[in-house]
Coordinates of C-alpha atoms in Angstrom, one line a residue:
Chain Q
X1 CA 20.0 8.2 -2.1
X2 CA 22.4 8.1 -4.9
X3 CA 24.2 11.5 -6.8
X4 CA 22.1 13.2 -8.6
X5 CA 23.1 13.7 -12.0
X6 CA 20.9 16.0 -13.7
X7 CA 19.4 18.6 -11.6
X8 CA 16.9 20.9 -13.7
X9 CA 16.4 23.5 -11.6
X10 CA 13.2 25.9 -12.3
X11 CA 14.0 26.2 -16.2
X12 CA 12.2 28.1 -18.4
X13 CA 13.1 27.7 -22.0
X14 CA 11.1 30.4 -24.2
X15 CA 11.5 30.7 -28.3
X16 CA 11.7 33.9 -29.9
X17 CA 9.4 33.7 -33.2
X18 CA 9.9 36.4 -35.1
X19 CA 7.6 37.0 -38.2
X20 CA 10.6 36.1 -40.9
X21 CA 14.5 36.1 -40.4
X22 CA 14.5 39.3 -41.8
X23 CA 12.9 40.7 -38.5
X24 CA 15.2 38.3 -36.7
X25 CA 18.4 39.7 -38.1
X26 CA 17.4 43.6 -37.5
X27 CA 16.7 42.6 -33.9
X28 CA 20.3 41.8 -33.6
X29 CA 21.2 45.4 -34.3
X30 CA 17.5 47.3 -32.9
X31 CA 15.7 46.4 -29.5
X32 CA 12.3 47.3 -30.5
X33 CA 12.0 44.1 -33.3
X34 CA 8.8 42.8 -31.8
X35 CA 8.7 38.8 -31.8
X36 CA 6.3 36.1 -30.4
X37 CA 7.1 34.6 -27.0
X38 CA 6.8 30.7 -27.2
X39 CA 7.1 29.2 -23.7
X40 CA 8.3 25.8 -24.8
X41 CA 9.6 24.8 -20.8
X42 CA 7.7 26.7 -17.9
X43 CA 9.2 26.8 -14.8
X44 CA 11.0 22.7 -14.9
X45 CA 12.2 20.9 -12.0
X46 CA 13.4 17.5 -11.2
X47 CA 16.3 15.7 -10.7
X48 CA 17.7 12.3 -11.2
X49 CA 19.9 10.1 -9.6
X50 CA 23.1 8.0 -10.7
X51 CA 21.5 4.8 -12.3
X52 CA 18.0 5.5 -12.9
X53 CA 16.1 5.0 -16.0
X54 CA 13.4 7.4 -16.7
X55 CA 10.7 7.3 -19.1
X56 CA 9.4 11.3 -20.7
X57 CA 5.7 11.0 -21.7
X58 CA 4.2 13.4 -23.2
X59 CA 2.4 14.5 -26.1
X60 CA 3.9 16.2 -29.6
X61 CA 5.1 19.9 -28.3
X62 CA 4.8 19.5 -24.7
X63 CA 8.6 20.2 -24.1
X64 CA 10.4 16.5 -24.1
X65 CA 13.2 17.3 -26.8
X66 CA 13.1 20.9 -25.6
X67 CA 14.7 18.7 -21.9
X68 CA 16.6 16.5 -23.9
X69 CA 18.4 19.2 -26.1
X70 CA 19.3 20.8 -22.8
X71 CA 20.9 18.2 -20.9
X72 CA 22.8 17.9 -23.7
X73 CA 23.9 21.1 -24.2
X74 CA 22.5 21.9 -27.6
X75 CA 20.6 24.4 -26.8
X76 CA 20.5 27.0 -23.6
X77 CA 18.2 27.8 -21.1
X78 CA 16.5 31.1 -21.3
X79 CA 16.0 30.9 -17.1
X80 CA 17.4 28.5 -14.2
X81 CA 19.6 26.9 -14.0
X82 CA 20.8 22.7 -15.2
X83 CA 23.6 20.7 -13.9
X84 CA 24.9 17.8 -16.0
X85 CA 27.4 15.4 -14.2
X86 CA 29.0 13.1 -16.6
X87 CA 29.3 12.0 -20.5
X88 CA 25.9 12.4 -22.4
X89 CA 25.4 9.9 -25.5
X90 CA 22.6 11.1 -26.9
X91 CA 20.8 10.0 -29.6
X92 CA 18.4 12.8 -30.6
X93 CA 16.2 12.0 -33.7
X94 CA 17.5 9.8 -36.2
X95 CA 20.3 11.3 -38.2
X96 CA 21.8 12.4 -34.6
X97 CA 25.1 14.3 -35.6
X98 CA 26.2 12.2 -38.9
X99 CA 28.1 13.9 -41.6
X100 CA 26.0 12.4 -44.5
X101 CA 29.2 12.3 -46.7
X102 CA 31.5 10.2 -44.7
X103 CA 30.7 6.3 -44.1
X104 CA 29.8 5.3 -41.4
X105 CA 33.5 4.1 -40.4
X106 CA 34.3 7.6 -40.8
X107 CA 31.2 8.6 -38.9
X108 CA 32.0 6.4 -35.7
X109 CA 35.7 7.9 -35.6
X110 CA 34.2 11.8 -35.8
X111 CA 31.5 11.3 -33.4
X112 CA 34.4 9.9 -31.0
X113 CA 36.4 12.3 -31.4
X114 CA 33.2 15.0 -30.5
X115 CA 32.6 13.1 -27.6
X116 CA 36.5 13.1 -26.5
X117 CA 37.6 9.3 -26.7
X118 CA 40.4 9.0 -27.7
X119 CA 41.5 7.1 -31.1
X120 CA 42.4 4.0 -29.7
X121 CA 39.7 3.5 -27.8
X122 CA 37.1 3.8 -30.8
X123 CA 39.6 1.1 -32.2
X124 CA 39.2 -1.2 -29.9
X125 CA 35.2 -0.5 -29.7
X126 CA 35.0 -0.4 -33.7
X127 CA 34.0 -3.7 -34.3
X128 CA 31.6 -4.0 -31.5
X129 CA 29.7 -0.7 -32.7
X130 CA 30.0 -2.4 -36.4
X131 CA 28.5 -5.6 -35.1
X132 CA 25.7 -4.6 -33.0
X133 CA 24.6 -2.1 -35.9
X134 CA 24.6 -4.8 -37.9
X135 CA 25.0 -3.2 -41.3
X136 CA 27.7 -5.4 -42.6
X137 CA 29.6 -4.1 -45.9
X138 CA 27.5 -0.7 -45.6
X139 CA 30.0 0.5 -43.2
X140 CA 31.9 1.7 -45.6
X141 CA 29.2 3.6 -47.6
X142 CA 28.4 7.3 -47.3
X143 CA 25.5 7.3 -44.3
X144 CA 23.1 9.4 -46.8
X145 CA 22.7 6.1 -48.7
X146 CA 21.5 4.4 -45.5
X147 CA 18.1 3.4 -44.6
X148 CA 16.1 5.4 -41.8
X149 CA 16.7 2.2 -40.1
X150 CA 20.3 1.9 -40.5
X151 CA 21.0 5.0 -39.3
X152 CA 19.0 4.7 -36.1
X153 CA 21.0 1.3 -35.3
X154 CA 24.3 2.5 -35.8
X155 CA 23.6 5.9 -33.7
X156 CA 22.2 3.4 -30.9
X157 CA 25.0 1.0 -31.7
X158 CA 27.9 4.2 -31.0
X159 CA 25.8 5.6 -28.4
X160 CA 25.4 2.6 -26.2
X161 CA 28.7 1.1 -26.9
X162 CA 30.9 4.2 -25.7
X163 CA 30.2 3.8 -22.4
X164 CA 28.3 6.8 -21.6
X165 CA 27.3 8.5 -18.1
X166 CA 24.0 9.6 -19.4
X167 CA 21.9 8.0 -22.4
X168 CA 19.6 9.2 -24.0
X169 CA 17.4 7.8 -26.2
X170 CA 14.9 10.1 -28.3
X171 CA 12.4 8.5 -30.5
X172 CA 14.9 6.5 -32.6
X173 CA 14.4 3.4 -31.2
X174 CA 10.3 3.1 -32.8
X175 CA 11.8 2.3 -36.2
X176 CA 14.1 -0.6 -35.8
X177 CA 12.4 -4.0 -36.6
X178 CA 11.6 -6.3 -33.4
X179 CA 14.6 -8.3 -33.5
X180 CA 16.8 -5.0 -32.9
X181 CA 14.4 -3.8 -30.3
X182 CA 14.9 -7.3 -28.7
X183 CA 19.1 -6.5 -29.0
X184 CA 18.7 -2.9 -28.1
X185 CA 16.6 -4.1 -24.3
X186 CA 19.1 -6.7 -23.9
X187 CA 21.8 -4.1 -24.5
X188 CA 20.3 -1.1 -22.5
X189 CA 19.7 -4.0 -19.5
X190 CA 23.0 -4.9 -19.4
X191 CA 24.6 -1.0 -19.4
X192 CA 21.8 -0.3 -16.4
X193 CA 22.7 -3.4 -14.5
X194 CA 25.9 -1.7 -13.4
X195 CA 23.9 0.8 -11.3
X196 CA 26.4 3.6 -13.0
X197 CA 24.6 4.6 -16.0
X198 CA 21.6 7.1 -16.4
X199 CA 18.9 6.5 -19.1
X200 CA 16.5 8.9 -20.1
X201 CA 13.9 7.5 -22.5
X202 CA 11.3 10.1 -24.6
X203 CA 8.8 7.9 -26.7
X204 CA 4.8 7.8 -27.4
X205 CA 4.9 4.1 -26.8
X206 CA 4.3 3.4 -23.4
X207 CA 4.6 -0.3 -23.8
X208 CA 8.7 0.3 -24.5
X209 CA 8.9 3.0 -22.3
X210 CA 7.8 0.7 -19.5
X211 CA 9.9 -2.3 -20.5
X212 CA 12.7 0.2 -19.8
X213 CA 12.1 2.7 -17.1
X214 CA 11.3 2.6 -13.4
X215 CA 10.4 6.1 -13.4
X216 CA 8.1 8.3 -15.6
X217 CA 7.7 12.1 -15.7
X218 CA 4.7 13.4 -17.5
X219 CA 4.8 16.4 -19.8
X220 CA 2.2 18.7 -20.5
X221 CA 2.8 22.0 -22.5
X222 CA 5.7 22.4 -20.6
X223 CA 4.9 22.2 -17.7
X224 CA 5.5 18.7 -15.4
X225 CA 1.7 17.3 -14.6
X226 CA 3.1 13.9 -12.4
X227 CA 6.3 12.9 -11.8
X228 CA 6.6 8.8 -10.3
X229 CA 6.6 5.5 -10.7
X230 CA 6.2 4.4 -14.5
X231 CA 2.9 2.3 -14.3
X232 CA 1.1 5.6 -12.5
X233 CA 3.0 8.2 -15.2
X234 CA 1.5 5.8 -17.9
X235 CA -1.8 6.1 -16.4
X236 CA -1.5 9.9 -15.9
X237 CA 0.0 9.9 -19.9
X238 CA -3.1 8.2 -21.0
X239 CA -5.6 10.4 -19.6
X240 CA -3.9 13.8 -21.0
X241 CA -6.5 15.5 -22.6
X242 CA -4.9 15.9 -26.0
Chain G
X1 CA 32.6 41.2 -23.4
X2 CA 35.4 39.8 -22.2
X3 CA 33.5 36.5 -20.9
X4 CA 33.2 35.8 -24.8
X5 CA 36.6 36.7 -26.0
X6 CA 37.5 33.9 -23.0
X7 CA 35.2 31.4 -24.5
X8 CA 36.0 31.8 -28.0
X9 CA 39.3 31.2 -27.0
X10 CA 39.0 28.6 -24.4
X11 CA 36.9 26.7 -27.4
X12 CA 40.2 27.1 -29.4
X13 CA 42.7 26.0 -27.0
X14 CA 40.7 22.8 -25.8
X15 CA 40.0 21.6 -29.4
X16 CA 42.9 22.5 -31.5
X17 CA 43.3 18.7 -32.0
X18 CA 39.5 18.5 -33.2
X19 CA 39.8 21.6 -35.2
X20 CA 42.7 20.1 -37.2
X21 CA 41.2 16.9 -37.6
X22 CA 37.9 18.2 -39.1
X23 CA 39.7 20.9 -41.0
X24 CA 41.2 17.5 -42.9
X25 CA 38.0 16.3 -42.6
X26 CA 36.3 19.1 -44.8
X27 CA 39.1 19.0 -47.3
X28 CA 38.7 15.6 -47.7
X29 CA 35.1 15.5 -48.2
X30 CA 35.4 18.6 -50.9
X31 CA 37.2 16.6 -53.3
X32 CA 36.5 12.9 -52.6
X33 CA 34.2 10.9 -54.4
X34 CA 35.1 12.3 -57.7
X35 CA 37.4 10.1 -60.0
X36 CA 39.8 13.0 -60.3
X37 CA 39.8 13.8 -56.6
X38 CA 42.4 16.4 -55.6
X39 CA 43.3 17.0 -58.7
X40 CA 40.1 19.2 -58.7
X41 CA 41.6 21.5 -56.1
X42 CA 43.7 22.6 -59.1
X43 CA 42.1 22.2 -62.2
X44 CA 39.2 24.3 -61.2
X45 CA 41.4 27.7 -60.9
X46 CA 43.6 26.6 -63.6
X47 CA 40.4 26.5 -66.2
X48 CA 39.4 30.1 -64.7
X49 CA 43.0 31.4 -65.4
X50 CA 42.6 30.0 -68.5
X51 CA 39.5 31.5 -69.6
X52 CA 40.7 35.3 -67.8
X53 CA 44.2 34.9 -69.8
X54 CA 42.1 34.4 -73.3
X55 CA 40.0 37.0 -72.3
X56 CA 42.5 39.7 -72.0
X57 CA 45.3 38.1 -73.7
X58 CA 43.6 37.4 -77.0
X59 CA 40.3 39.0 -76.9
X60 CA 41.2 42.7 -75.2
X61 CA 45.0 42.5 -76.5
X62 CA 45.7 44.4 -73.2
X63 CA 48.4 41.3 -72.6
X64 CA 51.3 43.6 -72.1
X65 CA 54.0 43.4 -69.7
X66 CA 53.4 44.6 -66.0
X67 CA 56.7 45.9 -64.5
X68 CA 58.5 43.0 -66.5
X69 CA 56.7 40.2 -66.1
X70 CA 53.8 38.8 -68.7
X71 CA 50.2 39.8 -67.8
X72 CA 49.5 36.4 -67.1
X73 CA 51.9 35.9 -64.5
X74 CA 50.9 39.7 -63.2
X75 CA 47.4 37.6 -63.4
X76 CA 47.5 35.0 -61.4
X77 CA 49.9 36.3 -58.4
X78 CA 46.8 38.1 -57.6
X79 CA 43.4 35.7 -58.6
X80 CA 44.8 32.7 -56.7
X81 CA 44.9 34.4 -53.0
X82 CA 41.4 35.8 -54.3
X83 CA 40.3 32.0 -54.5
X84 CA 40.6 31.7 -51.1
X85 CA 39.0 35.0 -50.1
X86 CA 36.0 34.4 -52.6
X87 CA 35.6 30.7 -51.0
X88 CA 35.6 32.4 -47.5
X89 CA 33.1 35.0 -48.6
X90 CA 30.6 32.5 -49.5
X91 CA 31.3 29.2 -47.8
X92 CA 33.0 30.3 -44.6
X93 CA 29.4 32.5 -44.8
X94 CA 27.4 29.1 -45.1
X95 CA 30.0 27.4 -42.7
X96 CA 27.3 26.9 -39.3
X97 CA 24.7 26.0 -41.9
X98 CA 26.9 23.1 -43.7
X99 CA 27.7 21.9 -40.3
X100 CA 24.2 22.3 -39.1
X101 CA 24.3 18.9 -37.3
X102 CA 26.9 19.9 -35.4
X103 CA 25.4 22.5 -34.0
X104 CA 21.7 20.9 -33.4
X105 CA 22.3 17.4 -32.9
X106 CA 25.0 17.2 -29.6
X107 CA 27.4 19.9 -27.6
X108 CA 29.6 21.4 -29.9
X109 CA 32.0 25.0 -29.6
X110 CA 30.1 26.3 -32.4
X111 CA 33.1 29.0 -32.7
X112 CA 35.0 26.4 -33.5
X113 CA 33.1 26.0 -37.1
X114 CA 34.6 28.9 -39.4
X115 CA 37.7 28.2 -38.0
X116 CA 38.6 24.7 -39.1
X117 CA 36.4 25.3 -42.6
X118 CA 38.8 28.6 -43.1
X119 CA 42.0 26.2 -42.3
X120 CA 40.7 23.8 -44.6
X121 CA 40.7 26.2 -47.4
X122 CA 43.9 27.8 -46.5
X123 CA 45.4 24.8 -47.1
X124 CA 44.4 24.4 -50.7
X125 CA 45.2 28.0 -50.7
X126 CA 49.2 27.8 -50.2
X127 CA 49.2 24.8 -52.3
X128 CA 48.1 27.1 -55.3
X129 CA 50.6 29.5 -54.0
X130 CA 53.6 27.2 -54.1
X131 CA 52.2 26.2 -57.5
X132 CA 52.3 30.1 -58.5
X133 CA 56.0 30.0 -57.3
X134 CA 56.4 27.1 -59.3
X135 CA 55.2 28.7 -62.6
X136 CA 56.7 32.1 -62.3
X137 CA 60.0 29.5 -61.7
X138 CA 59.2 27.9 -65.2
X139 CA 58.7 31.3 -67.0
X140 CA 62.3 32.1 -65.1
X141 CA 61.5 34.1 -62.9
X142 CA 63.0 32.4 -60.0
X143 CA 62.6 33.0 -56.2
X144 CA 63.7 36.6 -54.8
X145 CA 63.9 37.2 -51.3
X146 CA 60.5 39.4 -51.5
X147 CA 59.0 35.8 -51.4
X148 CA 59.7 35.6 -47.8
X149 CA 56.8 37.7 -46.9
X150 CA 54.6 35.5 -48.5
X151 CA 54.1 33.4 -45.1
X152 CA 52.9 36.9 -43.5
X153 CA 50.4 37.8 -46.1
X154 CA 49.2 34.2 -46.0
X155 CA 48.6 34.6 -42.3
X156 CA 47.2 38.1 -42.7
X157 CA 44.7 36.6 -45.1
X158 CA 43.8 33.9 -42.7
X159 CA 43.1 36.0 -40.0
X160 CA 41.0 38.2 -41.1
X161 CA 39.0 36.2 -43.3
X162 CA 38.7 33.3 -40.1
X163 CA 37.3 36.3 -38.3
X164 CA 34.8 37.2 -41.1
X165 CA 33.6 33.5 -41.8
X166 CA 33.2 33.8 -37.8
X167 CA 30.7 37.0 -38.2
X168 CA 28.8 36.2 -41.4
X169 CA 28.4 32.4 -40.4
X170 CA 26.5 33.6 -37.2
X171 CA 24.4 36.0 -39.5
X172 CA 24.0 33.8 -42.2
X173 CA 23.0 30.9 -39.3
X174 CA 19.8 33.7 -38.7
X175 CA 18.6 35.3 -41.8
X176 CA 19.3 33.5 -45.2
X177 CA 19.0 37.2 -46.2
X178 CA 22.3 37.8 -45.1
X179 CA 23.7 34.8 -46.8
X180 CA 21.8 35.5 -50.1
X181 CA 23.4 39.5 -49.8
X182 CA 26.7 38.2 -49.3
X183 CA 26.6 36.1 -52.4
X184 CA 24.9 38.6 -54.6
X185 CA 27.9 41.1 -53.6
X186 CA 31.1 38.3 -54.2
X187 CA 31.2 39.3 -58.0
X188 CA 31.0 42.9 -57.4
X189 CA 33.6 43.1 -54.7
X190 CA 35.7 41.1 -57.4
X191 CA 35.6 43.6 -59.5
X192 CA 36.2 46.7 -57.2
X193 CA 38.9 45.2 -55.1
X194 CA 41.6 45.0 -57.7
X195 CA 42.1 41.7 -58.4
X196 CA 42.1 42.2 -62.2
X197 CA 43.8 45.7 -62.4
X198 CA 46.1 47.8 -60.6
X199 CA 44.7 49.4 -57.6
X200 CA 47.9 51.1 -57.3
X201 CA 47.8 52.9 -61.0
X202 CA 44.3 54.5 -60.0
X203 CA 44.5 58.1 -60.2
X204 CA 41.6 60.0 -58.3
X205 CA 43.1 60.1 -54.9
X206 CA 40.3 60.4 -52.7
X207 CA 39.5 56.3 -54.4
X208 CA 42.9 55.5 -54.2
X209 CA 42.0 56.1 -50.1
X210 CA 39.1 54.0 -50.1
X211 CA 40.3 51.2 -52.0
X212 CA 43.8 51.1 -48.8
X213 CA 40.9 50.6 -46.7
X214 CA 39.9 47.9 -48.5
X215 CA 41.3 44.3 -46.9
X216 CA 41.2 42.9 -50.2
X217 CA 42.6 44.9 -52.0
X218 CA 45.5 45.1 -49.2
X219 CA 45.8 41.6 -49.7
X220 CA 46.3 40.9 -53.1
X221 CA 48.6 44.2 -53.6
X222 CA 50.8 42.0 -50.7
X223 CA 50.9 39.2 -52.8
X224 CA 51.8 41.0 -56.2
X225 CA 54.4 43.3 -54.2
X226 CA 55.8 40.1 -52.9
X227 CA 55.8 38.5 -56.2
X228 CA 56.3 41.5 -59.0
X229 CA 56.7 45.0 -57.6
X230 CA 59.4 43.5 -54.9
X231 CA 58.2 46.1 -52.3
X232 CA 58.0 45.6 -48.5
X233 CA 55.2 45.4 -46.3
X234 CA 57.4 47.6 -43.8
X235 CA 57.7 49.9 -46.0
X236 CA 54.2 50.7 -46.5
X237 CA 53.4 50.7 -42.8
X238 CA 50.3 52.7 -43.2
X239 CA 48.7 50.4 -45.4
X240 CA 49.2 47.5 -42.9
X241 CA 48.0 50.1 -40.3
X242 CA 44.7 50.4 -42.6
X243 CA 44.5 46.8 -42.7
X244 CA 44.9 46.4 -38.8
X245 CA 42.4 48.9 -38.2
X246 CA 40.0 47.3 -40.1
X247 CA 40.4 43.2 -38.6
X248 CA 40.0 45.4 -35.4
X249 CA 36.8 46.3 -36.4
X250 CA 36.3 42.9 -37.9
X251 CA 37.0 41.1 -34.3
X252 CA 34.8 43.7 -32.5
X253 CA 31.5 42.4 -35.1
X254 CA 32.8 38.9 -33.8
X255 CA 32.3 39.3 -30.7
X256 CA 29.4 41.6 -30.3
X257 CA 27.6 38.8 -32.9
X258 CA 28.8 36.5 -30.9
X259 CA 27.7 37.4 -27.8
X260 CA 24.0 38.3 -29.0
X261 CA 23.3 34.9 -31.1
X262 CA 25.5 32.4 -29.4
X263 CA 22.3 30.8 -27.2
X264 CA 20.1 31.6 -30.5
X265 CA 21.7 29.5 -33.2
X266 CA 21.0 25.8 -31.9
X267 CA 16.8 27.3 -32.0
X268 CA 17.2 28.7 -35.6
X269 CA 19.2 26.2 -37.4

C-alpha cells in the first residue's frame, strides 16, 4: 500500500453558537457564557493514500467542507488528531482566497507567494495558468469584475497548474460550461496519471464525481455512513434519507 | 503561554518576506485605481491641516506662537503621527476582517495580518514625517539634532500600535460590537489625548498623571519635543517607563486573546 497522506484520525469538529457576538465576546473574558454545541464532524476516521482520487458525498451540512477546511488547515480540530503530508491546492468555494481588488495577474503572483513558490516559478507557470483559465484580456482586470465563472476557472486553472500534493476540489467545478468541464477531466487525468497526486472531490453530482474518483466516502451528519468503491458510495449516497 | 509567544513569532520569522510583500501589497491597493493615486496619501491630511489651521488660525484667533514656532507648524508636528495612530485604531481594528479570505479560504499565520497592514501604514506614515521636516525647513526652521530621535518615536509608535491592531483585530474578528466601540471612541480619544493642545501646560496634576499614562499622548509629546520643545526622551525616563509599562500590558492582551480565539476566528469570520 502506498503513504498515506491524510490520516483523519477520530476528529470531532464542534461549533460554538452563541446567541449574538455579544455573548461570544464576554465568553472570552467569563466561563459561564452559555453557547450551543453544534457537532459538525463526530468522531472522523479515514485515511488516504498517495495517488488516490476520492469522491465526498454527502448531503448540504453533513460535514464535507467542515473535512475539506481541515486538511487545509483553515480551520482546527476541536478533538483528534489530522496529518497532512504535502502541498494542498485547494479550491474551496468559488472566490477561494482572491483579493477582489487586484487582477487576476496580481491574484496568481499572491496566491503563489501564500502557497510558497517562488517568483520565478509562477513566471514560468503564468502563461499556462492564463491559458487554461481562458480569460484572455481580463487578466488584467480587478477579479471583482469577473463572472462566477471566471473566477472558478482561474482558481482551478492556479490550483491544478502549481503542481500540488493534494487537490482539492470543492463545488467549483458545477459552474463552468461543458467545454471547461471537458478541459478540467483532461487536466485532472493527466495530474493523477503520475500516481503522485492526491484528489479529493466534494460535489452533489455523482455523475462528475464518478468520472473522477475511484473511491467515495459517504457523509451523513457527520458522521461517515460507507466508505468504498465509488459505484457502491453512489448507491449508498442515493438512498440517504434526506 | 509561551507556546503562543513561539508561534506568533515563528509566524514572523518564516514570512517576513510575505509580510513585506503584502504590506506593499495593501499600500498599493489603498491608493490605486484613483486618477491621482498616491498623491492621495497626502492630500487627504493636507486638506484636514488645512481645515484645523482655519479653524484656529482665523476662526478662534488662538494662532499664536508655541515656544517660537507658528501654531501651525506646533500643529502638524503632532496631527500627522496621530494619522497613523487614528488609521490603526480603526483599520488595523478591521485588519482580520478586510483580509477575511485569508483567513477562511486556505492556511494562513493569521498573526501575520495586523502586522503587515500596520507596516503598510507606517510607511505612508514617515513619508508625512519627512514631509513635516520638509515644511518646518521651508518656514526655516531647519534640522536640529533633536530630529534624531524621530526614528525611535517612529518605532515606539509602531510597536505598540502593531500590538494593538493584533488585540482589537482578534476582537473585532468576534463581536462587531467591539469594532463598532472602537470607532465610536477614535474622535473622543482625539480629543483627550492632546493632539490639539498641550498636554504638558495642563495644570490639575492628578490629570496631568493620567494623561503620562496615556500612549498617545506619550507619543505625540515625542514628536513635538523632537520637533519644538528640543527635549530628550532620556531625559524624561519616567514617561518612557509609563509608556513601557503600558505596551507590556498591551503584549500580555495579545497573547491571552490570542491564545483563546486563535482556533475560533476561521468559524466566525
Amino acid at each position: 500500500m502506498s503513504k498515506k497522506v491524510i490520516i483523519f484520525d477520530h476528529v470531532t469538529k464542534t461549533y460554538n453558537l452563541y446567541k449574538n457576538s455579544k455573548q461570544h465576546l464576554l465568553s472570552i473574558f467569563y466561563k459561564k457564557v452559555k453557547c450551543k454545541k453544534k457537532k459538525a464532524l463526530d468522531d472522523v476516521s479515514f485515511e488516504i493514500g498517495q495517488g488516490e482520487s476520492v469522491a465526498l458525498l454527502g448531503r448540504n451540512g453533513a460535514g464535507k467542507s467542515t473535512i475539506l477546511k481541515i486538511i487545509t488547515e483553515v480551520c482546527f480540530p476541536t478533538s483528534g488528531t489530522v496529518l497532512v503530508d504535502g502541498v494542498v491546492g485547494a479550491l474551496l468555494e468559488l472566490n477561494s482566497g482572491f483579493d477582489p481588488e487586484f487582477t487576476g495577474r496580481e491574484n496568481i503572483y499572491l496566491k503563489g507567494n501564500i502557497l510558497g513558490i517562488p517568483k520565478q516559478t509562477i513566471d514560468s507557470l503564468l502563461d499556462d495558468i492564463i491559458d487554461f483559465a481562458d480569460i484572455d484580456e481580463y487578466i488584467d482586470q480587478p477579479v471583482r469584475t469577473y463572472s462566477s465563472g471566471m473566477k472558478a476557472r482561474l482558481g482551478f486553472s492556479i490550483n491544478v497548474n502549481i503542481k500540488p500534493d493534494i487537490l482539492i476540489v470543492d463545488e467549483a467545478l458545477s459552474v463552468g460550461d461543458a467545454d471547461f468541464r471537458k478541459k478540467c477531466n483532461k487536466k485532472v487525468d493527466q495530474i493523477l496519471s503520475d500516481k503522485k497526486t492526491t484528489l479529493l472531490f466534494v460535489t452533489h453530482s455523482t455523475a462528475i464525481a464518478k468520472s473522477f474518483c475511484k473511491r467515495g466516502i459517504v457523509l451523513k451528519k457527520g458522521s461517515i455512513v460507507f466508505d468504498g468503491s465509488i459505484d457502491d458510495a453512489i448507491s449508498s449516497y442515493e438512498q440517504l434519507k434526506p | 503561554m509561551i507556546y503562543v509567544i513561539k508561534e506568533i513569532v515563528r509566524d514572523h520569522i518564516q514570512n517576513k518576506a510575505q509580510i513585506i510583500r503584502l504590506a506593499k501589497a495593501d499600500l498599493f491597493k489603498t491608493y490605486r485605481g484613483a486618477a491621482l493615486g498616491w498623491a492621495w496619501a497626502v492630500i487627504k491630511p493636507c486638506v484636514t491641516i488645512a481645515a484645523y489651521w482655519f479653524a484656529f488660525s482665523v476662526g478662534l484667533r488662538k494662532g499664536s506662537e508655541v515656544a517660537g514656532y507658528p501654531f501651525i507648524l506646533w500643529l502638524i508636528a503632532g496631527i500627522i503621527p496621530w494619522f497613523y495612530m487614528s488609521e490603526m485604531l480603526t483599520q488595523g481594528t478591521d485588519s482580520l476582517r478586510r483580509y477575511s479570505y485569508l483567513v477562511t479560504k486556505m492556511k494562513f499565520p493569521i498573526s501575520t495580518i495586523p502586522t503587515f497592514v500596520s507596516l503598510s501604514k507606517m510607511f505612508i506614515n514617515s513619508i508625512m514625517i519627512l514631509i513635516v521636516i520638509i515644511i518646518f525647513w521651508i518656514s526655516g526652521f531647519p534640522p536640529t539634532i533633536y530630529y534624531l530621535q524621530i526614528p525611535f518615536y517612529l518605532l515606539l509608535d509602531l510597536i505598540f500600535f502593531t500590538l494593538w491592531a493584533q488585540f482589537s483585530s482578534l476582537l473585532a474578528a468576534v463581536s462587531k460590537d467591539f469594532a463598532n466601540l472602537v470607532k465610536s471612541f477614535v474622535t473622543a480619544i482625539f480629543w483627550f489625548s492632546g493632539v490639539l493642545w498641550d498636554a504638558k501646560s495642563i495644570k490639575i496634576s492628578w490629570l496631568k498623571k493620567l494623561l503620562y499614562l496615556n500612549p498617545i499622548t506619550f507619543l505625540i509629546n515625542g514628536f513635538r519635543d523632537s520637533f519644538i520643545n528640543k527635549v530628550w526622551f532620556f531625559d524624561q525616563l519616567n514617561l518612557l517607563k509609563y509608556f513601557s509599562i503600558i505596551t507590556l500590558f498591551m503584549f500580555v492582551l495579545v497573547i491571552v486573546s490570542y491564545k483563546k480565539l486563535r482556533r475560533d476566528i476561521p468559524d466566525v469570520l
